[in-house]
Amino acid sequence: MKQNPHLRLANPNAHPRSAIYGFAFVVCFLLLPALVSAADQKLILKDGSDHIVRSYEIRGDRVRYFSTERKDWEELPSDLVDWAATEEANKPPEIVPEVELEVPPQFLVAPGLPLPEAEGIYAFDGVKLIRLSPSQAEIRNDRSRTLLGLVVPGVKGKAYAELSGATAGTERTEGTDEFFLQFSQPSPGGYGLVRLESKSGRRIVGEIEIASVSGKMTESQNRLSTTIDVVRPGSDSGDLPVLRLSPKSPLKPGQYAIVEFIQDGQVNLFVWDFAVTASTPVKSLPKP
């Protein structure tokens, strides 16, 4: 079979680097006008028209310039040029410095241990942080009926704010804990730490006395002694307020909850419950 003289088969043994060089040459050739035009300037005339030039120079009362349109050197009287407008048009663009947004520094509970940004209550045992999950308590009267938060005149007796389940889902090891409370709007009534009473598979947060005539409710809890410090106030830059709640005595094994006080000692039914378990003693190795 005769080979068409106008067709050339690619050499399978040709080095691929030659194709790369050829491609790079084509790309550079295509980009050359764009690179050159980037250095073009404008000559603004007093009649409002302009010339796009590669460069220009003033020679006496004449201006000599290289026209990018006609690809040749040309001249015109210098008094036809609006030099103020020409200077303004050829000013390099102003470089606006990038403004770095100020990121609020993270609050460090301990060296190398930042407090997460999410709102909530975090327990710290000296090593790690655990976020406590809120639970909703129910109010039951002494006849084991659930009250819907309504005060009914003529109803006298006791009611209890209770959590379902014999123990909390979050467990802590026995020892001294610190709790960090991070909320955008901390409760004006404050917070407290209460010990829960386990009873019939439920945990009692507090006891409520209901007056028969007025229906006034008086709440009481097994509240523990704590200190609360503002370790970081809120700020306009985005810092959330952080409170540190510390029990004055080490927490013994049992059921606990951090509660929010609303007013007159009343407790919000949403509490942050946790359990403290006994620490496992370290067994000493037998002497050889």
Short mmCIF file of C-alpha atoms in Angstrom, two decimals:
data_model
loop_
_atom_site.label_atom_id
_atom_site.label_comp_id
_atom_site.label_asym_id
_atom_site.label_seq_id
_atom_site.Cartn_x
_atom_site.Cartn_y
_atom_site.Cartn_z
CA MET A 1 0.00 0.00 0.00
CA LYS A 2 1.35 3.40 -0.97
CA GLN A 3 1.66 6.00 1.70
CA ASN A 4 0.00 9.35 1.11
CA PRO A 5 2.89 11.80 0.76
CA HIS A 6 0.82 14.52 2.44
CA LEU A 7 0.34 12.44 5.57
CA ARG A 8 3.13 11.84 8.07
CA LEU A 9 2.80 9.25 10.77
CA ALA A 10 3.99 10.20 14.22
CA ASN A 11 7.24 8.59 15.16
CA PRO A 12 6.44 6.19 18.01
CA ASN A 13 10.04 6.46 19.18
CA ALA A 14 9.97 10.27 19.41
CA HIS A 15 10.80 11.58 22.88
CA PRO A 16 7.69 13.04 24.61
CA ARG A 17 9.77 15.97 25.89
CA SER A 18 9.81 17.48 22.39
CA ALA A 19 6.02 17.60 22.42
CA ILE A 20 6.11 19.35 25.78
CA TYR A 21 8.55 21.97 24.50
CA GLY A 22 6.36 22.55 21.45
CA PHE A 23 3.26 22.99 23.58
CA ALA A 24 5.06 25.43 25.90
CA PHE A 25 6.20 27.50 22.91
CA VAL A 26 2.63 27.75 21.57
CA VAL A 27 1.30 28.81 24.98
CA CYS A 28 3.98 31.50 25.37
CA PHE A 29 3.26 32.76 21.85
CA LEU A 30 -0.46 33.06 22.58
CA LEU A 31 0.15 34.82 25.89
CA LEU A 32 2.66 37.28 24.47
CA PRO A 33 0.08 39.92 23.35
CA ALA A 34 -1.52 39.86 26.77
CA LEU A 35 1.83 40.32 28.48
CA VAL A 36 2.77 43.20 26.21
CA SER A 37 -0.61 44.92 26.49
CA ALA A 38 -0.25 44.88 30.24
CA ALA A 39 2.50 47.53 29.84
CA ASP A 40 0.48 49.75 27.47
CA GLN A 41 -0.24 53.34 28.44
CA LYS A 42 -2.73 56.01 27.48
CA LEU A 43 -2.16 59.42 26.01
CA ILE A 44 -5.28 61.42 26.89
CA LEU A 45 -5.94 64.32 24.54
CA LYS A 46 -7.69 67.54 25.49
CA ASP A 47 -10.61 66.74 23.15
CA GLY A 48 -11.37 63.64 25.25
CA SER A 49 -9.92 61.06 22.85
CA ASP A 50 -6.93 58.91 23.67
CA HIS A 51 -4.14 56.91 22.08
CA ILE A 52 -3.04 53.52 23.40
CA VAL A 53 0.74 53.59 23.23
CA ARG A 54 3.57 51.28 24.13
CA SER A 55 5.71 54.21 25.28
CA TYR A 56 6.12 57.90 24.64
CA GLU A 57 8.70 60.66 25.04
CA ILE A 58 8.57 64.45 24.90
CA ARG A 59 10.83 66.09 22.38
CA GLY A 60 10.55 69.85 22.63
CA ASP A 61 6.99 70.77 21.71
CA ARG A 62 6.30 67.34 20.22
CA VAL A 63 5.35 63.99 21.72
CA ARG A 64 6.76 60.90 20.06
CA TYR A 65 4.93 57.66 20.83
CA PHE A 66 4.68 54.09 19.58
CA SER A 67 1.08 53.34 18.59
CA THR A 68 -0.08 49.86 19.55
CA GLU A 69 -2.85 50.12 16.95
CA ARG A 70 -0.68 50.97 13.96
CA LYS A 71 2.52 49.36 15.26
CA ASP A 72 4.62 52.37 14.35
CA TRP A 73 6.14 55.54 15.80
CA GLU A 74 4.05 58.71 15.50
CA GLU A 75 4.18 62.29 16.71
CA LEU A 76 1.74 65.00 17.76
CA PRO A 77 2.00 68.46 19.35
CA SER A 78 2.47 68.20 23.10
CA ASP A 79 -0.07 70.97 23.79
CA LEU A 80 -2.83 68.66 22.51
CA VAL A 81 -2.21 66.27 25.37
CA ASP A 82 -4.06 66.59 28.66
CA TRP A 83 -1.06 65.79 30.84
CA ALA A 84 -2.95 65.76 34.14
CA ALA A 85 -5.48 63.24 32.79
CA THR A 86 -2.67 61.22 31.21
CA GLU A 87 -0.79 61.02 34.50
CA GLU A 88 -3.96 60.02 36.35
CA ALA A 89 -4.82 57.33 33.76
CA ASN A 90 -1.37 55.76 33.94
CA LYS A 91 -1.14 55.63 37.72
CA PRO A 92 -0.49 52.10 38.97
CA PRO A 93 -3.52 50.66 40.76
CA GLU A 94 -3.49 51.29 44.47
CA ILE A 95 -2.68 48.17 46.40
CA VAL A 96 -5.11 47.86 49.25
CA PRO A 97 -3.50 45.93 52.08
CA GLU A 98 -5.40 42.90 53.24
CA VAL A 99 -7.01 43.46 56.58
CA GLU A 100 -6.70 40.45 58.80
CA LEU A 101 -9.85 39.82 60.77
CA GLU A 102 -9.15 39.69 64.44
CA VAL A 103 -10.04 36.23 65.65
CA PRO A 104 -10.88 36.08 69.34
CA PRO A 105 -8.29 33.96 71.14
CA GLN A 106 -9.60 30.70 72.53
CA PHE A 107 -9.93 30.46 76.27
CA LEU A 108 -7.44 27.96 77.66
CA VAL A 109 -8.70 25.78 80.49
CA ALA A 110 -5.16 24.46 80.88
CA PRO A 111 -1.99 24.82 78.77
CA GLY A 112 -2.79 23.32 75.37
CA LEU A 113 -6.45 22.65 76.26
CA PRO A 114 -8.77 25.28 74.73
CA LEU A 115 -12.42 25.57 75.66
CA PRO A 116 -14.62 24.67 72.64
CA GLU A 117 -16.43 27.57 70.99
CA ALA A 118 -19.91 26.03 71.33
CA GLU A 119 -22.12 27.25 74.15
CA GLY A 120 -22.70 24.89 77.03
CA ILE A 121 -21.29 23.57 80.29
CA TYR A 122 -17.99 21.68 80.32
CA ALA A 123 -16.61 19.58 83.17
CA PHE A 124 -12.83 19.54 83.68
CA ASP A 125 -11.17 16.85 85.79
CA GLY A 126 -7.65 18.23 85.50
CA VAL A 127 -6.91 16.26 82.33
CA LYS A 128 -9.79 16.46 79.86
CA LEU A 129 -13.01 18.33 79.14
CA ILE A 130 -16.43 16.71 78.87
CA ARG A 131 -19.49 18.61 77.69
CA LEU A 132 -22.54 18.03 79.87
CA SER A 133 -25.84 17.40 78.10
CA PRO A 134 -28.98 19.13 79.44
CA SER A 135 -31.90 17.04 80.68
CA GLN A 136 -35.47 18.14 81.36
CA ALA A 137 -36.92 17.44 84.77
CA GLU A 138 -40.60 16.73 85.42
CA ILE A 139 -42.66 18.01 88.33
CA ARG A 140 -44.62 15.29 90.15
CA ASN A 141 -46.77 15.70 93.24
CA ASP A 142 -46.79 13.41 96.25
CA ARG A 143 -49.48 11.30 94.58
CA SER A 144 -47.12 10.55 91.67
CA ARG A 145 -49.12 12.63 89.22
CA THR A 146 -47.32 14.82 86.74
CA LEU A 147 -48.05 18.53 87.06
CA LEU A 148 -47.91 20.59 83.89
CA GLY A 149 -46.26 23.57 85.53
CA LEU A 150 -49.64 25.02 86.52
CA VAL A 151 -50.32 26.33 90.02
CA VAL A 152 -53.88 25.28 90.97
CA PRO A 153 -55.44 27.12 93.94
CA GLY A 154 -56.59 24.76 96.66
CA VAL A 155 -53.97 22.13 95.88
CA LYS A 156 -51.75 21.66 98.88
CA GLY A 157 -48.82 19.39 99.41
CA LYS A 158 -45.42 18.60 98.05
CA ALA A 159 -44.13 18.19 94.55
CA TYR A 160 -40.78 17.07 93.26
CA ALA A 161 -38.66 18.06 90.29
CA GLU A 162 -37.41 14.69 89.04
CA LEU A 163 -35.20 13.26 86.35
CA SER A 164 -36.00 9.89 84.86
CA GLY A 165 -33.44 7.12 85.24
CA ALA A 166 -31.40 5.98 88.20
CA THR A 167 -28.18 7.55 86.92
CA ALA A 168 -26.98 10.21 84.51
CA GLY A 169 -25.53 9.39 81.13
CA THR A 170 -22.34 11.37 81.82
CA GLU A 171 -20.04 9.94 84.47
CA ARG A 172 -17.09 11.54 86.21
CA THR A 173 -14.41 9.97 88.35
CA GLU A 174 -14.36 10.87 92.02
CA GLY A 175 -12.26 13.96 92.71
CA THR A 176 -12.26 17.73 92.56
CA ASP A 177 -13.89 19.05 89.40
CA GLU A 178 -14.21 22.45 87.80
CA PHE A 179 -17.07 23.41 85.53
CA PHE A 180 -16.87 26.05 82.81
CA LEU A 181 -20.16 27.67 81.81
CA GLN A 182 -20.11 29.38 78.42
CA PHE A 183 -23.29 31.14 77.31
CA SER A 184 -23.94 34.25 75.22
CA GLN A 185 -26.46 35.38 77.84
CA PRO A 186 -25.70 33.90 81.27
CA SER A 187 -28.64 33.59 83.64
CA PRO A 188 -29.06 36.72 85.79
CA GLY A 189 -30.33 34.46 88.57
CA GLY A 190 -27.06 32.55 88.65
CA TYR A 191 -26.16 28.87 88.72
CA GLY A 192 -25.67 26.28 91.41
CA LEU A 193 -24.55 22.70 92.00
CA VAL A 194 -27.02 20.34 93.68
CA ARG A 195 -26.77 16.75 94.80
CA LEU A 196 -29.65 14.59 93.59
CA GLU A 197 -31.51 12.06 95.70
CA SER A 198 -32.02 8.69 94.04
CA LYS A 199 -35.46 7.21 94.66
CA SER A 200 -37.38 4.43 92.90
CA GLY A 201 -35.34 4.63 89.71
CA ARG A 202 -35.60 8.42 89.53
CA ARG A 203 -33.43 11.32 90.66
CA ILE A 204 -34.95 14.16 92.65
CA VAL A 205 -33.58 17.59 91.78
CA GLY A 206 -35.59 19.51 94.35
CA GLU A 207 -38.65 19.57 96.58
CA ILE A 208 -41.51 22.01 96.09
CA GLU A 209 -43.91 23.10 98.85
CA ILE A 210 -47.28 24.30 97.53
CA ALA A 211 -49.40 26.61 99.72
CA SER A 212 -53.10 25.67 99.79
CA VAL A 213 -54.60 29.16 99.45
CA SER A 214 -52.20 31.22 97.40
CA GLY A 215 -50.72 28.31 95.49
CA LYS A 216 -47.29 29.80 96.10
CA MET A 217 -44.48 27.34 95.49
CA THR A 218 -41.36 27.25 97.62
CA GLU A 219 -38.49 25.22 96.24
CA SER A 220 -35.59 23.66 98.08
CA GLN A 221 -32.60 21.68 96.86
CA ASN A 222 -29.61 19.94 98.34
CA ARG A 223 -27.38 22.75 97.16
CA LEU A 224 -23.62 22.39 97.57
CA SER A 225 -21.22 25.17 98.47
CA THR A 226 -19.39 26.49 95.41
CA THR A 227 -17.50 29.50 94.14
CA ILE A 228 -18.33 31.11 90.80
CA ASP A 229 -15.81 33.34 89.04
CA VAL A 230 -16.02 35.26 85.77
CA VAL A 231 -12.87 34.05 84.01
CA ARG A 232 -13.64 35.77 80.71
CA PRO A 233 -16.16 38.57 80.20
CA GLY A 234 -17.99 38.84 76.91
CA SER A 235 -16.77 41.29 74.27
CA ASP A 236 -17.92 42.89 71.02
CA SER A 237 -15.25 40.93 69.13
CA GLY A 238 -17.14 37.68 69.67
CA ASP A 239 -15.83 36.41 72.98
CA LEU A 240 -18.54 34.55 74.89
CA PRO A 241 -18.66 35.06 78.65
CA VAL A 242 -17.13 32.16 80.58
CA LEU A 243 -17.92 31.39 84.23
CA ARG A 244 -16.00 28.90 86.35
CA LEU A 245 -17.98 26.99 88.96
CA SER A 246 -15.85 25.16 91.52
CA PRO A 247 -17.13 23.00 94.41
CA LYS A 248 -15.47 23.89 97.68
CA SER A 249 -15.16 20.21 98.59
CA PRO A 250 -14.30 17.20 96.42
CA LEU A 251 -17.38 15.56 94.96
CA LYS A 252 -18.09 12.15 96.41
CA PRO A 253 -19.72 9.33 94.43
CA GLY A 254 -23.35 10.12 93.66
CA GLN A 255 -25.73 11.94 91.33
CA TYR A 256 -25.37 15.68 90.69
CA ALA A 257 -26.69 18.46 88.48
CA ILE A 258 -25.81 22.04 87.66
CA VAL A 259 -29.00 24.11 87.80
CA GLU A 260 -29.99 27.56 86.61
CA PHE A 261 -31.84 29.76 89.07
CA ILE A 262 -34.57 31.89 87.54
CA GLN A 263 -35.96 33.96 90.40
CA ASP A 264 -36.74 33.60 94.11
CA GLY A 265 -34.76 30.37 94.25
CA GLN A 266 -36.83 28.70 91.51
CA VAL A 267 -34.93 26.31 89.28
CA ASN A 268 -35.17 25.98 85.52
CA LEU A 269 -36.42 22.49 84.66
CA PHE A 270 -33.55 22.08 82.19
CA VAL A 271 -30.53 20.93 84.22
CA TRP A 272 -27.08 19.54 83.39
CA ASP A 273 -26.86 16.21 85.22
CA PHE A 274 -23.86 13.93 85.74
CA ALA A 275 -22.75 11.09 87.97
CA VAL A 276 -19.58 10.80 90.02
CA THR A 277 -18.21 7.29 90.36
CA ALA A 278 -15.66 5.99 92.83
CA SER A 279 -12.11 6.06 91.54
CA THR A 280 -10.44 2.69 91.22
CA PRO A 281 -7.56 2.43 93.69
CA VAL A 282 -4.18 1.68 92.19
CA LYS A 283 -2.92 -1.68 93.36
CA SER A 284 0.71 -1.72 94.42
CA LEU A 285 2.92 -4.35 92.87
CA PRO A 286 4.12 -7.11 95.17
CA LYS A 287 7.64 -6.68 96.36
CA PRO A 288 10.09 -9.13 94.79
#
